[in-house]
Amino acid sequence: MMGIGFEDIKVNGLKADDMSKIFNGVNKFYADYPQMKGFVKVFTTVNRKKDLMVAATTNSLKHYDDDDWSKWAMMPELKVNRAQLADFQALNEQQIATGFWVKTKDYTGTINHEMGHMINLKRTFDAHGINAGPIPHDRHDQYLPAMHDFGTSKVDDEVMREAFKSANIEYSKDNIAKYISRYGATDPAEAFAEAISNEDPDNVITKYVKQITKRELEKNDRTAP
Ligand SMILES: [Zn+2]
């Protein structure tokens, strides 16, 4: 996939147009955050008509060898809901109008939101000294604290806290709803993902969230010369 880094792609029924739109979005994100390149290993689609879910990414722990059930891997996954692609623009406009979603112009914003979750998954792995990919047999236990931190949105919360502090605005659910989106106010991980995907150039919280994130990713830049 031209260096995009997916190792496993399962995309039943996805239109070629949508696929290239999504891959272009991922490539553009990797250009903005080069340390993330190749972090997402799996790309799949689901088809859930009654579900508002656009894409889910958080479950990355996968069993990968049917002959050996003790073999597990961390395989960060981008999952797209095909059912929403056809009328995504209408849904997006409606959600932005009510302030539930942050301002984005098209599906690229959704990719950026999901990749926002991936940033903090990678930063959590970095903090625990672990990588995506197969988990060595004798190290299963070391992955549990990392998944706990990711599950409790530890990194997301730290970044949001620092961003609000830098902007001199009180860090509260009301202010997340006001400065980011109401969806962002549901959970620090969603606040972060909404902030990263926010396309309003004048949003002060978003500006700090991106700055802090780039600074932190650079600290663990294993691709730097
Ligand atoms: Zn999300």
PDB file of C-alpha atoms and ligand atoms in Angstrom:
ATOM      1  CA  MET A   1       0.000   0.000   0.000  1.00  0.00           C
ATOM      2  CA  MET A   2       2.675   2.434  -1.041  1.00  0.00           C
ATOM      3  CA  GLY A   3       4.365   2.728   2.311  1.00  0.00           C
ATOM      4  CA  ILE A   4       1.170   3.313   4.264  1.00  0.00           C
ATOM      5  CA  GLY A   5       2.175   0.465   6.554  1.00  0.00           C
ATOM      6  CA  PHE A   6      -0.951  -1.691   6.813  1.00  0.00           C
ATOM      7  CA  GLU A   7      -0.037  -5.365   7.187  1.00  0.00           C
ATOM      8  CA  ASP A   8      -3.569  -6.696   7.091  1.00  0.00           C
ATOM      9  CA  ILE A   9      -6.428  -5.268   5.025  1.00  0.00           C
ATOM     10  CA  LYS A  10      -9.995  -6.626   5.031  1.00  0.00           C
ATOM     11  CA  VAL A  11     -12.332  -4.327   3.165  1.00  0.00           C
ATOM     12  CA  ASN A  12     -15.349  -6.251   1.845  1.00  0.00           C
ATOM     13  CA  GLY A  13     -17.604  -4.015  -0.207  1.00  0.00           C
ATOM     14  CA  LEU A  14     -15.625  -0.818   0.181  1.00  0.00           C
ATOM     15  CA  LYS A  15     -15.783   1.370  -2.940  1.00  0.00           C
ATOM     16  CA  ALA A  16     -12.455   2.151  -4.592  1.00  0.00           C
ATOM     17  CA  ASP A  17     -13.176   5.885  -4.279  1.00  0.00           C
ATOM     18  CA  ASP A  18     -13.788   5.610  -0.544  1.00  0.00           C
ATOM     19  CA  MET A  19     -10.702   3.465  -0.095  1.00  0.00           C
ATOM     20  CA  SER A  20      -8.445   5.987  -1.813  1.00  0.00           C
ATOM     21  CA  LYS A  21     -10.067   8.831   0.153  1.00  0.00           C
ATOM     22  CA  ILE A  22      -9.335   6.995   3.402  1.00  0.00           C
ATOM     23  CA  PHE A  23      -5.779   6.052   2.430  1.00  0.00           C
ATOM     24  CA  ASN A  24      -5.096   9.623   1.342  1.00  0.00           C
ATOM     25  CA  GLY A  25      -6.342  10.801   4.733  1.00  0.00           C
ATOM     26  CA  VAL A  26      -4.054   8.368   6.536  1.00  0.00           C
ATOM     27  CA  ASN A  27      -1.076   9.432   4.394  1.00  0.00           C
ATOM     28  CA  LYS A  28      -1.763  13.087   5.073  1.00  0.00           C
ATOM     29  CA  PHE A  29      -1.960  12.388   8.798  1.00  0.00           C
ATOM     30  CA  TYR A  30       1.375  10.529   8.668  1.00  0.00           C
ATOM     31  CA  ALA A  31       2.897  13.534   6.875  1.00  0.00           C
ATOM     32  CA  ASP A  32       1.784  15.770   9.772  1.00  0.00           C
ATOM     33  CA  TYR A  33       2.882  13.281  12.446  1.00  0.00           C
ATOM     34  CA  PRO A  34       5.812  11.339  10.890  1.00  0.00           C
ATOM     35  CA  GLN A  35       6.519   9.359  14.081  1.00  0.00           C
ATOM     36  CA  MET A  36       3.125   7.672  13.588  1.00  0.00           C
ATOM     37  CA  LYS A  37       4.041   6.255  10.174  1.00  0.00           C
ATOM     38  CA  GLY A  38       3.211   2.552   9.965  1.00  0.00           C
ATOM     39  CA  PHE A  39       1.855   2.383  13.523  1.00  0.00           C
ATOM     40  CA  VAL A  40      -1.608   1.256  12.408  1.00  0.00           C
ATOM     41  CA  LYS A  41      -1.224  -2.327  11.229  1.00  0.00           C
ATOM     42  CA  VAL A  42      -4.756  -3.381  10.352  1.00  0.00           C
ATOM     43  CA  PHE A  43      -7.428  -1.779   8.192  1.00  0.00           C
ATOM     44  CA  THR A  44     -10.933  -3.260   8.213  1.00  0.00           C
ATOM     45  CA  THR A  45     -14.506  -2.257   7.509  1.00  0.00           C
ATOM     46  CA  VAL A  46     -17.784  -2.985   9.285  1.00  0.00           C
ATOM     47  CA  ASN A  47     -21.315  -2.236   8.087  1.00  0.00           C
ATOM     48  CA  ARG A  48     -23.522  -0.986  10.931  1.00  0.00           C
ATOM     49  CA  LYS A  49     -26.510   0.964   9.697  1.00  0.00           C
ATOM     50  CA  LYS A  50     -28.023   1.810  13.065  1.00  0.00           C
ATOM     51  CA  ASP A  51     -24.793   2.719  14.740  1.00  0.00           C
ATOM     52  CA  LEU A  52     -23.435   6.253  14.955  1.00  0.00           C
ATOM     53  CA  MET A  53     -19.984   4.757  15.207  1.00  0.00           C
ATOM     54  CA  VAL A  54     -17.869   5.892  12.307  1.00  0.00           C
ATOM     55  CA  ALA A  55     -14.691   4.039  13.121  1.00  0.00           C
ATOM     56  CA  ALA A  56     -13.319   2.192  16.133  1.00  0.00           C
ATOM     57  CA  THR A  57      -9.686   1.704  16.894  1.00  0.00           C
ATOM     58  CA  THR A  58      -9.061   1.042  20.527  1.00  0.00           C
ATOM     59  CA  ASN A  59      -8.894  -2.742  20.620  1.00  0.00           C
ATOM     60  CA  SER A  60      -5.477  -3.647  19.334  1.00  0.00           C
ATOM     61  CA  LEU A  61      -4.771  -6.875  21.198  1.00  0.00           C
ATOM     62  CA  LYS A  62      -5.112  -9.775  18.797  1.00  0.00           C
ATOM     63  CA  HIS A  63      -4.514 -13.485  18.804  1.00  0.00           C
ATOM     64  CA  TYR A  64      -2.702 -14.265  15.569  1.00  0.00           C
ATOM     65  CA  ASP A  65      -1.713 -17.912  15.345  1.00  0.00           C
ATOM     66  CA  ASP A  66      -4.370 -20.658  15.339  1.00  0.00           C
ATOM     67  CA  ASP A  67      -1.697 -23.314  15.904  1.00  0.00           C
ATOM     68  CA  ASP A  68      -0.418 -21.621  19.007  1.00  0.00           C
ATOM     69  CA  TRP A  69      -2.980 -19.938  21.222  1.00  0.00           C
ATOM     70  CA  SER A  70      -0.313 -18.317  23.350  1.00  0.00           C
ATOM     71  CA  LYS A  71       0.706 -16.047  20.472  1.00  0.00           C
ATOM     72  CA  TRP A  72      -0.694 -12.547  20.755  1.00  0.00           C
ATOM     73  CA  ALA A  73       0.153  -9.253  19.104  1.00  0.00           C
ATOM     74  CA  MET A  74      -0.630  -5.579  19.513  1.00  0.00           C
ATOM     75  CA  MET A  75      -2.132  -4.728  16.141  1.00  0.00           C
ATOM     76  CA  PRO A  76      -3.540  -1.181  16.109  1.00  0.00           C
ATOM     77  CA  GLU A  77      -6.585  -1.248  13.861  1.00  0.00           C
ATOM     78  CA  LEU A  78      -8.423   1.376  11.845  1.00  0.00           C
ATOM     79  CA  LYS A  79     -11.999   0.238  11.384  1.00  0.00           C
ATOM     80  CA  VAL A  80     -14.351   2.111   9.067  1.00  0.00           C
ATOM     81  CA  ASN A  81     -18.135   1.870   9.110  1.00  0.00           C
ATOM     82  CA  ARG A  82     -19.116   1.505   5.449  1.00  0.00           C
ATOM     83  CA  ALA A  83     -22.771   2.216   6.232  1.00  0.00           C
ATOM     84  CA  GLN A  84     -21.941   5.848   6.929  1.00  0.00           C
ATOM     85  CA  LEU A  85     -19.706   6.655   4.005  1.00  0.00           C
ATOM     86  CA  ALA A  86     -22.500   7.288   1.475  1.00  0.00           C
ATOM     87  CA  ASP A  87     -24.202  10.092   3.395  1.00  0.00           C
ATOM     88  CA  PHE A  88     -21.330  11.152   5.577  1.00  0.00           C
ATOM     89  CA  GLN A  89     -21.401  14.813   4.496  1.00  0.00           C
ATOM     90  CA  ALA A  90     -25.004  15.267   5.662  1.00  0.00           C
ATOM     91  CA  LEU A  91     -24.300  13.536   8.967  1.00  0.00           C
ATOM     92  CA  ASN A  92     -21.145  15.593   9.516  1.00  0.00           C
ATOM     93  CA  GLU A  93     -22.919  18.912   8.878  1.00  0.00           C
ATOM     94  CA  GLN A  94     -25.756  17.965  11.200  1.00  0.00           C
ATOM     95  CA  GLN A  95     -23.377  16.938  14.020  1.00  0.00           C
ATOM     96  CA  ILE A  96     -21.276  20.106  13.627  1.00  0.00           C
ATOM     97  CA  ALA A  97     -24.395  22.327  13.592  1.00  0.00           C
ATOM     98  CA  THR A  98     -25.476  21.025  17.010  1.00  0.00           C
ATOM     99  CA  GLY A  99     -21.937  21.305  18.401  1.00  0.00           C
ATOM    100  CA  PHE A 100     -21.769  17.576  19.011  1.00  0.00           C
ATOM    101  CA  TRP A 101     -18.807  17.068  16.674  1.00  0.00           C
ATOM    102  CA  VAL A 102     -15.859  19.356  16.155  1.00  0.00           C
ATOM    103  CA  LYS A 103     -15.503  21.352  12.934  1.00  0.00           C
ATOM    104  CA  THR A 104     -14.154  19.294  10.006  1.00  0.00           C
ATOM    105  CA  LYS A 105     -14.849  19.616   6.304  1.00  0.00           C
ATOM    106  CA  ASP A 106     -15.108  15.968   5.258  1.00  0.00           C
ATOM    107  CA  TYR A 107     -14.255  12.348   6.082  1.00  0.00           C
ATOM    108  CA  THR A 108     -10.583  13.255   6.459  1.00  0.00           C
ATOM    109  CA  GLY A 109     -11.580  14.806   9.772  1.00  0.00           C
ATOM    110  CA  THR A 110     -12.948  11.457  10.911  1.00  0.00           C
ATOM    111  CA  ILE A 111      -9.697   9.741   9.952  1.00  0.00           C
ATOM    112  CA  ASN A 112      -7.810  12.372  11.944  1.00  0.00           C
ATOM    113  CA  HIS A 113     -10.091  11.800  14.942  1.00  0.00           C
ATOM    114  CA  GLU A 114      -9.413   8.052  14.880  1.00  0.00           C
ATOM    115  CA  MET A 115      -5.711   8.598  14.311  1.00  0.00           C
ATOM    116  CA  GLY A 116      -5.826  10.880  17.364  1.00  0.00           C
ATOM    117  CA  HIS A 117      -6.725   7.819  19.435  1.00  0.00           C
ATOM    118  CA  MET A 118      -3.785   6.050  17.762  1.00  0.00           C
ATOM    119  CA  ILE A 119      -1.383   8.812  18.809  1.00  0.00           C
ATOM    120  CA  ASN A 120      -2.163   8.185  22.445  1.00  0.00           C
ATOM    121  CA  LEU A 121      -2.004   4.428  22.002  1.00  0.00           C
ATOM    122  CA  LYS A 122       1.506   4.856  20.595  1.00  0.00           C
ATOM    123  CA  ARG A 123       2.487   7.336  23.306  1.00  0.00           C
ATOM    124  CA  THR A 124       1.232   4.875  25.936  1.00  0.00           C
ATOM    125  CA  PHE A 125       3.312   2.083  24.339  1.00  0.00           C
ATOM    126  CA  ASP A 126       6.325   4.445  24.257  1.00  0.00           C
ATOM    127  CA  ALA A 127       5.876   5.261  27.948  1.00  0.00           C
ATOM    128  CA  HIS A 128       5.904   1.548  28.811  1.00  0.00           C
ATOM    129  CA  GLY A 129       8.762   0.718  26.424  1.00  0.00           C
ATOM    130  CA  ILE A 130       6.693  -1.599  24.270  1.00  0.00           C
ATOM    131  CA  ASN A 131       6.000  -1.740  20.546  1.00  0.00           C
ATOM    132  CA  ALA A 132       3.158  -2.690  18.256  1.00  0.00           C
ATOM    133  CA  GLY A 133       3.514  -6.154  16.735  1.00  0.00           C
ATOM    134  CA  PRO A 134       3.975  -9.642  18.210  1.00  0.00           C
ATOM    135  CA  ILE A 135       4.245  -9.827  21.995  1.00  0.00           C
ATOM    136  CA  PRO A 136       7.136 -11.995  23.205  1.00  0.00           C
ATOM    137  CA  HIS A 137       5.895 -15.018  25.198  1.00  0.00           C
ATOM    138  CA  ASP A 138       7.580 -14.050  28.429  1.00  0.00           C
ATOM    139  CA  ARG A 139       6.387 -10.444  28.308  1.00  0.00           C
ATOM    140  CA  HIS A 140       2.585 -10.721  28.260  1.00  0.00           C
ATOM    141  CA  ASP A 141       2.328  -9.221  31.735  1.00  0.00           C
ATOM    142  CA  GLN A 142       4.221  -6.090  30.767  1.00  0.00           C
ATOM    143  CA  TYR A 143       1.517  -5.158  28.272  1.00  0.00           C
ATOM    144  CA  LEU A 144      -1.302  -5.126  30.809  1.00  0.00           C
ATOM    145  CA  PRO A 145      -0.299  -1.902  32.611  1.00  0.00           C
ATOM    146  CA  ALA A 146       0.003  -0.174  29.225  1.00  0.00           C
ATOM    147  CA  MET A 147      -3.479  -1.273  28.195  1.00  0.00           C
ATOM    148  CA  HIS A 148      -4.779  -0.143  31.576  1.00  0.00           C
ATOM    149  CA  ASP A 149      -3.307   3.329  31.069  1.00  0.00           C
ATOM    150  CA  PHE A 150      -4.748   3.485  27.567  1.00  0.00           C
ATOM    151  CA  GLY A 151      -8.143   2.338  28.817  1.00  0.00           C
ATOM    152  CA  THR A 152      -8.221   5.077  31.436  1.00  0.00           C
ATOM    153  CA  SER A 153      -7.160   7.784  28.926  1.00  0.00           C
ATOM    154  CA  LYS A 154      -4.093   8.711  30.975  1.00  0.00           C
ATOM    155  CA  VAL A 155      -2.078  10.360  28.182  1.00  0.00           C
ATOM    156  CA  ASP A 156      -5.146  12.070  26.683  1.00  0.00           C
ATOM    157  CA  ASP A 157      -6.025  13.598  30.039  1.00  0.00           C
ATOM    158  CA  GLU A 158      -2.467  14.880  30.604  1.00  0.00           C
ATOM    159  CA  VAL A 159      -2.330  16.584  27.195  1.00  0.00           C
ATOM    160  CA  MET A 160      -5.773  18.173  27.555  1.00  0.00           C
ATOM    161  CA  ARG A 161      -4.911  19.403  31.048  1.00  0.00           C
ATOM    162  CA  GLU A 162      -1.683  21.005  29.784  1.00  0.00           C
ATOM    163  CA  ALA A 163      -3.412  22.550  26.759  1.00  0.00           C
ATOM    164  CA  PHE A 164      -6.102  24.215  28.877  1.00  0.00           C
ATOM    165  CA  LYS A 165      -3.469  25.410  31.347  1.00  0.00           C
ATOM    166  CA  SER A 166      -1.378  26.908  28.526  1.00  0.00           C
ATOM    167  CA  ALA A 167      -4.466  28.702  27.199  1.00  0.00           C
ATOM    168  CA  ASN A 168      -5.318  29.954  30.701  1.00  0.00           C
ATOM    169  CA  ILE A 169      -8.742  28.351  30.555  1.00  0.00           C
ATOM    170  CA  GLU A 170     -10.141  26.178  33.328  1.00  0.00           C
ATOM    171  CA  TYR A 171     -10.068  22.436  32.436  1.00  0.00           C
ATOM    172  CA  SER A 172     -13.679  21.365  32.862  1.00  0.00           C
ATOM    173  CA  LYS A 173     -16.326  19.401  30.979  1.00  0.00           C
ATOM    174  CA  ASP A 174     -18.232  22.622  30.265  1.00  0.00           C
ATOM    175  CA  ASN A 175     -15.162  24.221  28.730  1.00  0.00           C
ATOM    176  CA  ILE A 176     -14.326  21.120  26.682  1.00  0.00           C
ATOM    177  CA  ALA A 177     -17.871  21.286  25.275  1.00  0.00           C
ATOM    178  CA  LYS A 178     -17.445  25.019  24.656  1.00  0.00           C
ATOM    179  CA  TYR A 179     -13.975  25.029  23.113  1.00  0.00           C
ATOM    180  CA  ILE A 180     -13.905  21.569  21.498  1.00  0.00           C
ATOM    181  CA  SER A 181     -17.233  19.705  21.173  1.00  0.00           C
ATOM    182  CA  ARG A 182     -19.956  18.107  23.254  1.00  0.00           C
ATOM    183  CA  TYR A 183     -18.739  14.689  22.155  1.00  0.00           C
ATOM    184  CA  GLY A 184     -15.271  15.667  23.365  1.00  0.00           C
ATOM    185  CA  ALA A 185     -16.763  16.421  26.793  1.00  0.00           C
ATOM    186  CA  THR A 186     -17.792  12.778  27.236  1.00  0.00           C
ATOM    187  CA  ASP A 187     -14.269  11.487  27.912  1.00  0.00           C
ATOM    188  CA  PRO A 188     -10.651  12.786  27.853  1.00  0.00           C
ATOM    189  CA  ALA A 189      -9.802  10.409  24.972  1.00  0.00           C
ATOM    190  CA  GLU A 190     -12.642  11.864  22.896  1.00  0.00           C
ATOM    191  CA  ALA A 191     -11.656  15.405  23.926  1.00  0.00           C
ATOM    192  CA  PHE A 192      -8.145  14.742  22.608  1.00  0.00           C
ATOM    193  CA  ALA A 193      -9.292  13.059  19.369  1.00  0.00           C
ATOM    194  CA  GLU A 194     -11.751  15.887  18.722  1.00  0.00           C
ATOM    195  CA  ALA A 195      -9.065  18.504  19.374  1.00  0.00           C
ATOM    196  CA  ILE A 196      -6.557  16.817  17.045  1.00  0.00           C
ATOM    197  CA  SER A 197      -9.133  16.646  14.244  1.00  0.00           C
ATOM    198  CA  ASN A 198     -10.449  20.195  14.777  1.00  0.00           C
ATOM    199  CA  GLU A 199     -10.022  22.218  11.577  1.00  0.00           C
ATOM    200  CA  ASP A 200     -10.823  25.614  13.083  1.00  0.00           C
ATOM    201  CA  PRO A 201      -7.478  27.460  12.712  1.00  0.00           C
ATOM    202  CA  ASP A 202      -8.361  29.978  15.446  1.00  0.00           C
ATOM    203  CA  ASN A 203      -9.076  27.429  18.167  1.00  0.00           C
ATOM    204  CA  VAL A 204      -6.550  28.045  20.937  1.00  0.00           C
ATOM    205  CA  ILE A 205      -6.992  24.658  22.657  1.00  0.00           C
ATOM    206  CA  THR A 206      -6.437  22.776  19.408  1.00  0.00           C
ATOM    207  CA  LYS A 207      -3.294  24.783  18.746  1.00  0.00           C
ATOM    208  CA  TYR A 208      -1.783  23.743  22.094  1.00  0.00           C
ATOM    209  CA  VAL A 209      -2.952  20.122  21.807  1.00  0.00           C
ATOM    210  CA  LYS A 210      -1.149  19.789  18.462  1.00  0.00           C
ATOM    211  CA  GLN A 211       1.981  21.528  19.767  1.00  0.00           C
ATOM    212  CA  ILE A 212       2.206  19.370  22.884  1.00  0.00           C
ATOM    213  CA  THR A 213       1.545  16.196  20.896  1.00  0.00           C
ATOM    214  CA  LYS A 214       4.278  16.934  18.342  1.00  0.00           C
ATOM    215  CA  ARG A 215       6.721  17.754  21.147  1.00  0.00           C
ATOM    216  CA  GLU A 216       5.959  14.469  22.950  1.00  0.00           C
ATOM    217  CA  LEU A 217       6.095  12.314  19.807  1.00  0.00           C
ATOM    218  CA  GLU A 218       9.482  13.811  18.929  1.00  0.00           C
ATOM    219  CA  LYS A 219      10.850  12.695  22.311  1.00  0.00           C
ATOM    220  CA  ASN A 220      10.359   9.097  21.171  1.00  0.00           C
ATOM    221  CA  ASP A 221      11.282   9.592  17.552  1.00  0.00           C
ATOM    222  CA  ARG A 222      12.904   6.298  16.581  1.00  0.00           C
ATOM    223  CA  THR A 223      12.906   7.226  12.906  1.00  0.00           C
ATOM    224  CA  ALA A 224      15.016  10.360  13.377  1.00  0.00           C
ATOM    225  CA  PRO A 225      18.514  10.171  11.871  1.00  0.00           C
TER     226      PRO A 225
HETATM  227 ZN    ZN B   1     -13.259   8.757  19.250  1.00  0.00          ZN
END
